[in-house]
mmCIF file of C-alpha atoms and ligand atoms in Angstrom:
data_model
loop_
_atom_site.group_PDB
_atom_site.id
_atom_site.type_symbol
_atom_site.label_atom_id
_atom_site.label_comp_id
_atom_site.label_asym_id
_atom_site.label_seq_id
_atom_site.Cartn_x
_atom_site.Cartn_y
_atom_site.Cartn_z
ATOM 1 C CA MET A 1 0.000 0.000 0.000
ATOM 2 C CA THR A 2 1.350 3.410 -0.929
ATOM 3 C CA VAL A 3 0.503 6.775 0.572
ATOM 4 C CA ASN A 4 -1.058 9.513 -1.532
ATOM 5 C CA GLU A 5 -0.185 12.639 0.397
ATOM 6 C CA ALA A 6 2.981 14.087 1.806
ATOM 7 C CA TYR A 7 3.901 16.846 4.217
ATOM 8 C CA LEU A 8 7.063 18.394 2.805
ATOM 9 C CA ILE A 9 8.775 20.102 5.721
ATOM 10 C CA TYR A 10 11.971 22.059 5.152
ATOM 11 C CA PHE A 11 14.224 24.884 6.321
ATOM 12 C CA SER A 12 16.397 26.080 3.456
ATOM 13 C CA PRO A 13 17.922 29.575 3.410
ATOM 14 C CA THR A 14 20.113 28.808 0.379
ATOM 15 C CA HIS A 15 17.616 26.411 -1.293
ATOM 16 C CA THR A 16 19.643 23.200 -1.423
ATOM 17 C CA SER A 17 17.539 21.390 1.197
ATOM 18 C CA LYS A 18 14.418 22.534 -0.665
ATOM 19 C CA GLN A 19 15.732 21.025 -3.910
ATOM 20 C CA ILE A 20 16.453 17.702 -2.202
ATOM 21 C CA ALA A 21 13.032 17.723 -0.507
ATOM 22 C CA GLU A 22 11.261 18.320 -3.816
ATOM 23 C CA ALA A 23 13.233 15.595 -5.591
ATOM 24 C CA ILE A 24 12.358 13.081 -2.854
ATOM 25 C CA VAL A 25 8.621 13.784 -3.004
ATOM 26 C CA GLN A 26 8.650 13.795 -6.793
ATOM 27 C CA GLY A 27 10.421 10.411 -6.772
ATOM 28 C CA ALA A 28 7.851 9.085 -4.310
ATOM 29 C CA GLY A 29 5.212 9.871 -6.956
ATOM 30 C CA ILE A 30 3.028 11.739 -4.475
ATOM 31 C CA LYS A 31 0.905 14.465 -6.039
ATOM 32 C CA ASN A 32 -0.973 15.723 -2.992
ATOM 33 C CA ILE A 33 1.749 17.747 -1.273
ATOM 34 C CA PHE A 34 1.407 20.036 1.746
ATOM 35 C CA PRO A 35 4.563 22.164 1.876
ATOM 36 C CA ILE A 36 5.618 23.472 5.292
ATOM 37 C CA ASN A 37 8.459 25.921 4.698
ATOM 38 C CA VAL A 38 9.914 26.958 8.041
ATOM 39 C CA THR A 39 12.741 29.060 6.574
ATOM 40 C CA GLN A 40 11.135 32.379 7.472
ATOM 41 C CA GLN A 41 8.765 31.459 10.274
ATOM 42 C CA ALA A 42 7.833 28.662 12.652
ATOM 43 C CA ALA A 43 5.362 26.056 11.484
ATOM 44 C CA GLU A 44 1.758 26.505 12.590
ATOM 45 C CA GLU A 45 0.430 23.747 14.836
ATOM 46 C CA VAL A 46 -0.108 20.747 12.615
ATOM 47 C CA VAL A 47 -0.829 17.066 13.174
ATOM 48 C CA ILE A 48 0.296 14.790 10.369
ATOM 49 C CA PRO A 49 -2.035 11.800 9.949
ATOM 50 C CA THR A 50 -0.903 8.194 9.784
ATOM 51 C CA SER A 51 -2.052 8.086 6.174
ATOM 52 C CA ALA A 52 0.491 10.692 5.039
ATOM 53 C CA LEU A 53 4.250 10.585 4.521
ATOM 54 C CA ALA A 54 6.244 13.266 6.342
ATOM 55 C CA ILE A 55 9.517 14.346 4.729
ATOM 56 C CA VAL A 56 11.695 16.563 6.936
ATOM 57 C CA VAL A 57 14.763 18.151 5.326
ATOM 58 C CA VAL A 58 17.113 20.499 7.189
ATOM 59 C CA PRO A 59 20.674 21.778 6.771
ATOM 60 C CA VAL A 60 23.617 21.068 9.047
ATOM 61 C CA TYR A 61 25.210 24.016 10.829
ATOM 62 C CA GLY A 62 28.330 23.359 12.890
ATOM 63 C CA GLY A 63 27.656 19.622 12.852
ATOM 64 C CA HIS A 64 24.133 20.077 14.254
ATOM 65 C CA VAL A 65 20.682 20.551 12.806
ATOM 66 C CA ALA A 66 20.513 24.304 12.094
ATOM 67 C CA PRO A 67 19.275 25.579 15.490
ATOM 68 C CA LEU A 68 16.643 27.862 13.981
ATOM 69 C CA ALA A 69 15.267 24.952 11.958
ATOM 70 C CA MET A 70 14.945 22.827 15.084
ATOM 71 C CA GLU A 71 13.176 25.667 16.878
ATOM 72 C CA ARG A 72 10.753 26.248 14.009
ATOM 73 C CA LEU A 73 9.735 22.594 13.757
ATOM 74 C CA ARG A 74 8.478 22.518 17.332
ATOM 75 C CA ASN A 75 4.727 22.763 16.543
ATOM 76 C CA ILE A 76 4.744 19.796 14.185
ATOM 77 C CA ARG A 77 3.387 16.498 15.441
ATOM 78 C CA GLY A 78 2.469 13.209 13.847
ATOM 79 C CA LEU A 79 -0.051 10.512 14.596
ATOM 80 C CA ASP A 80 2.500 7.793 13.978
ATOM 81 C CA ALA A 81 3.048 9.291 10.537
ATOM 82 C CA PRO A 82 5.686 7.459 8.492
ATOM 83 C CA THR A 83 8.570 9.908 8.314
ATOM 84 C CA VAL A 84 11.707 10.342 6.261
ATOM 85 C CA LEU A 85 14.483 12.445 7.814
ATOM 86 C CA VAL A 86 17.181 14.161 5.784
ATOM 87 C CA ALA A 87 20.166 16.307 6.734
ATOM 88 C CA VAL A 88 21.832 18.343 3.985
ATOM 89 C CA TYR A 89 25.437 19.395 4.553
ATOM 90 C CA GLY A 90 28.175 21.231 2.733
ATOM 91 C CA ASN A 91 30.559 18.287 2.443
ATOM 92 C CA ARG A 92 32.490 19.059 5.606
ATOM 93 C CA ALA A 93 30.667 16.766 8.070
ATOM 94 C CA TYR A 94 27.145 16.110 9.278
ATOM 95 C CA GLU A 95 28.329 14.722 12.611
ATOM 96 C CA LYS A 96 25.264 13.805 14.741
ATOM 97 C CA ALA A 97 22.719 15.982 12.931
ATOM 98 C CA LEU A 98 20.621 13.078 11.681
ATOM 99 C CA MET A 99 20.493 11.587 15.177
ATOM 100 C CA GLU A 100 19.382 14.959 16.559
ATOM 101 C CA LEU A 101 16.607 15.089 14.004
ATOM 102 C CA ASP A 102 15.549 11.581 15.006
ATOM 103 C CA ALA A 103 15.593 12.605 18.686
ATOM 104 C CA PHE A 104 13.155 15.395 17.764
ATOM 105 C CA ALA A 105 10.913 13.394 15.434
ATOM 106 C CA THR A 106 10.214 10.258 17.447
ATOM 107 C CA PRO A 107 8.768 11.975 20.561
ATOM 108 C CA HIS A 108 6.771 14.217 18.202
ATOM 109 C CA GLY A 109 4.755 11.231 16.977
ATOM 110 C CA MET A 110 6.680 10.568 13.796
ATOM 111 C CA LYS A 111 7.441 6.981 12.914
ATOM 112 C CA VAL A 112 10.862 7.258 11.323
ATOM 113 C CA ILE A 113 11.144 4.851 8.392
ATOM 114 C CA ALA A 114 14.311 6.163 6.764
ATOM 115 C CA GLY A 115 17.082 8.705 7.115
ATOM 116 C CA ALA A 116 19.592 10.082 4.649
ATOM 117 C CA THR A 117 22.205 12.747 4.196
ATOM 118 C CA PHE A 118 22.805 14.683 0.996
ATOM 119 C CA ILE A 119 25.448 17.192 -0.024
ATOM 120 C CA GLY A 120 24.507 20.754 -0.931
ATOM 121 C CA GLU A 121 26.705 23.637 -1.974
ATOM 122 C CA HIS A 122 28.281 25.025 1.166
ATOM 123 C CA SER A 123 26.785 28.360 2.125
ATOM 124 C CA TYR A 124 30.329 29.738 2.409
ATOM 125 C CA SER A 125 31.350 28.561 -1.075
ATOM 126 C CA THR A 126 32.764 31.255 -3.381
ATOM 127 C CA ASP A 127 34.251 31.196 -6.886
ATOM 128 C CA LYS A 128 37.677 31.584 -5.325
ATOM 129 C CA HIS A 129 37.073 28.992 -2.604
ATOM 130 C CA PRO A 130 34.461 26.554 -3.915
ATOM 131 C CA ILE A 131 33.028 24.037 -1.442
ATOM 132 C CA SER A 132 30.778 21.439 -3.052
ATOM 133 C CA ALA A 133 29.855 24.048 -5.667
ATOM 134 C CA GLY A 134 26.837 23.225 -7.804
ATOM 135 C CA ARG A 135 25.509 20.535 -5.461
ATOM 136 C CA PRO A 136 22.976 19.075 -5.493
ATOM 137 C CA ASP A 137 23.736 18.252 -9.119
ATOM 138 C CA ASN A 138 21.624 16.122 -11.435
ATOM 139 C CA PHE A 139 23.122 12.941 -10.042
ATOM 140 C CA ASP A 140 22.265 14.001 -6.457
ATOM 141 C CA LEU A 141 18.709 14.884 -7.462
ATOM 142 C CA ALA A 142 18.246 11.575 -9.292
ATOM 143 C CA PHE A 143 19.540 9.793 -6.196
ATOM 144 C CA ALA A 144 17.106 11.764 -4.007
ATOM 145 C CA ALA A 145 14.238 10.857 -6.344
ATOM 146 C CA ASP A 146 15.203 7.184 -6.161
ATOM 147 C CA PHE A 147 15.345 7.430 -2.367
ATOM 148 C CA GLY A 148 11.810 8.884 -2.421
ATOM 149 C CA LYS A 149 10.598 6.095 -4.689
ATOM 150 C CA LYS A 150 11.978 3.446 -2.353
ATOM 151 C CA ASN A 151 10.270 5.030 0.639
ATOM 152 C CA ASN A 152 6.725 5.231 -0.653
ATOM 153 C CA GLY A 153 5.038 2.022 0.368
ATOM 154 C CA LYS A 154 7.513 1.404 3.142
ATOM 155 C CA GLY A 155 5.520 3.572 5.546
ATOM 156 C CA ALA A 156 2.361 1.603 4.998
ATOM 157 C CA GLY A 157 4.295 -1.625 5.518
ATOM 158 C CA CYS A 158 5.684 -0.307 8.781
ATOM 159 C CA ARG A 159 2.209 0.506 10.016
ATOM 160 C CA GLU A 160 0.952 -2.946 9.165
ATOM 161 C CA TYR A 161 3.835 -4.875 10.680
ATOM 162 C CA GLY A 162 5.442 -2.426 13.056
HETATM 163 C C1 FMN B 1 26.323 28.720 9.872
HETATM 164 C C2 FMN B 1 26.585 27.539 8.957
HETATM 165 C C3 FMN B 1 27.228 26.421 9.450
HETATM 166 C C4 FMN B 1 27.455 25.309 8.631
HETATM 167 N N1 FMN B 1 28.062 24.207 9.156
HETATM 168 C C5 FMN B 1 28.296 23.127 8.362
HETATM 169 C C6 FMN B 1 28.911 21.947 8.891
HETATM 170 O O1 FMN B 1 29.165 21.823 10.092
HETATM 171 N N2 FMN B 1 29.173 20.925 8.055
HETATM 172 C C7 FMN B 1 28.910 20.996 6.705
HETATM 173 O O2 FMN B 1 29.211 20.049 6.001
HETATM 174 N N3 FMN B 1 28.271 22.082 6.183
HETATM 175 C C8 FMN B 1 27.955 23.136 6.982
HETATM 176 N N4 FMN B 1 27.306 24.233 6.469
HETATM 177 C C9 FMN B 1 26.867 24.202 5.060
HETATM 178 C C10 FMN B 1 25.390 23.868 4.925
HETATM 179 O O3 FMN B 1 25.054 22.704 5.656
HETATM 180 C C11 FMN B 1 25.067 23.627 3.440
HETATM 181 O O4 FMN B 1 25.463 24.750 2.691
HETATM 182 C C12 FMN B 1 23.611 23.310 3.174
HETATM 183 O O5 FMN B 1 23.539 22.862 1.846
HETATM 184 C C13 FMN B 1 22.715 24.536 3.372
HETATM 185 O O6 FMN B 1 21.365 24.182 3.199
HETATM 186 P P1 FMN B 1 20.282 25.168 2.511
HETATM 187 O O7 FMN B 1 20.793 25.475 1.108
HETATM 188 O O8 FMN B 1 19.041 24.372 2.463
HETATM 189 O O9 FMN B 1 20.202 26.407 3.338
HETATM 190 C C14 FMN B 1 27.056 25.351 7.263
HETATM 191 C C15 FMN B 1 26.412 26.492 6.778
HETATM 192 C C16 FMN B 1 26.165 27.578 7.602
HETATM 193 C C17 FMN B 1 25.433 28.786 7.058
#
């Protein structure tokens, strides 16, 4: 059984996390998408139903989930919603960011079914000092789409057997 709606939750000041988030949901083949962009403001109170897939994508700052992103996710809850967690980093290190995101998601009622990290152009990249310039590239986006494809259906399975 596959899900037909997704809550696409992201914080993305320089748009790389947003690109990864969109590629994942597109790969999952889900058309009914509720975007929750917390880049400029905190999310409103929302409860994600069990029948929907939650996709949470945030950047890594200093080896952690960007603190403002974490703060702005606080009103989001799930009713055992199958959830995919993603940390996007500038090819230095993501350290424990994905674990931090998991530590947020699970007590917020999200049933984590998968986690991934992707590389985005580092916010401090310049022409003179490029750091993962141009990422995510087409290969990254295709990989994100494939990751999304693999995860639709998995959530329903988890609910049935988990
Ligand atoms: C304040 C700050 C700290 C960062 N710290 C890290 C880091 O510890 N490791 C890393 O690989 N990238 C780090 N980055 C790079 C971002 O994780 C990367 O550019 C990411 O793609 C930004 O996501 P966004 O485009 O969705 O805003 C940092 C960026 C900023 C602005």
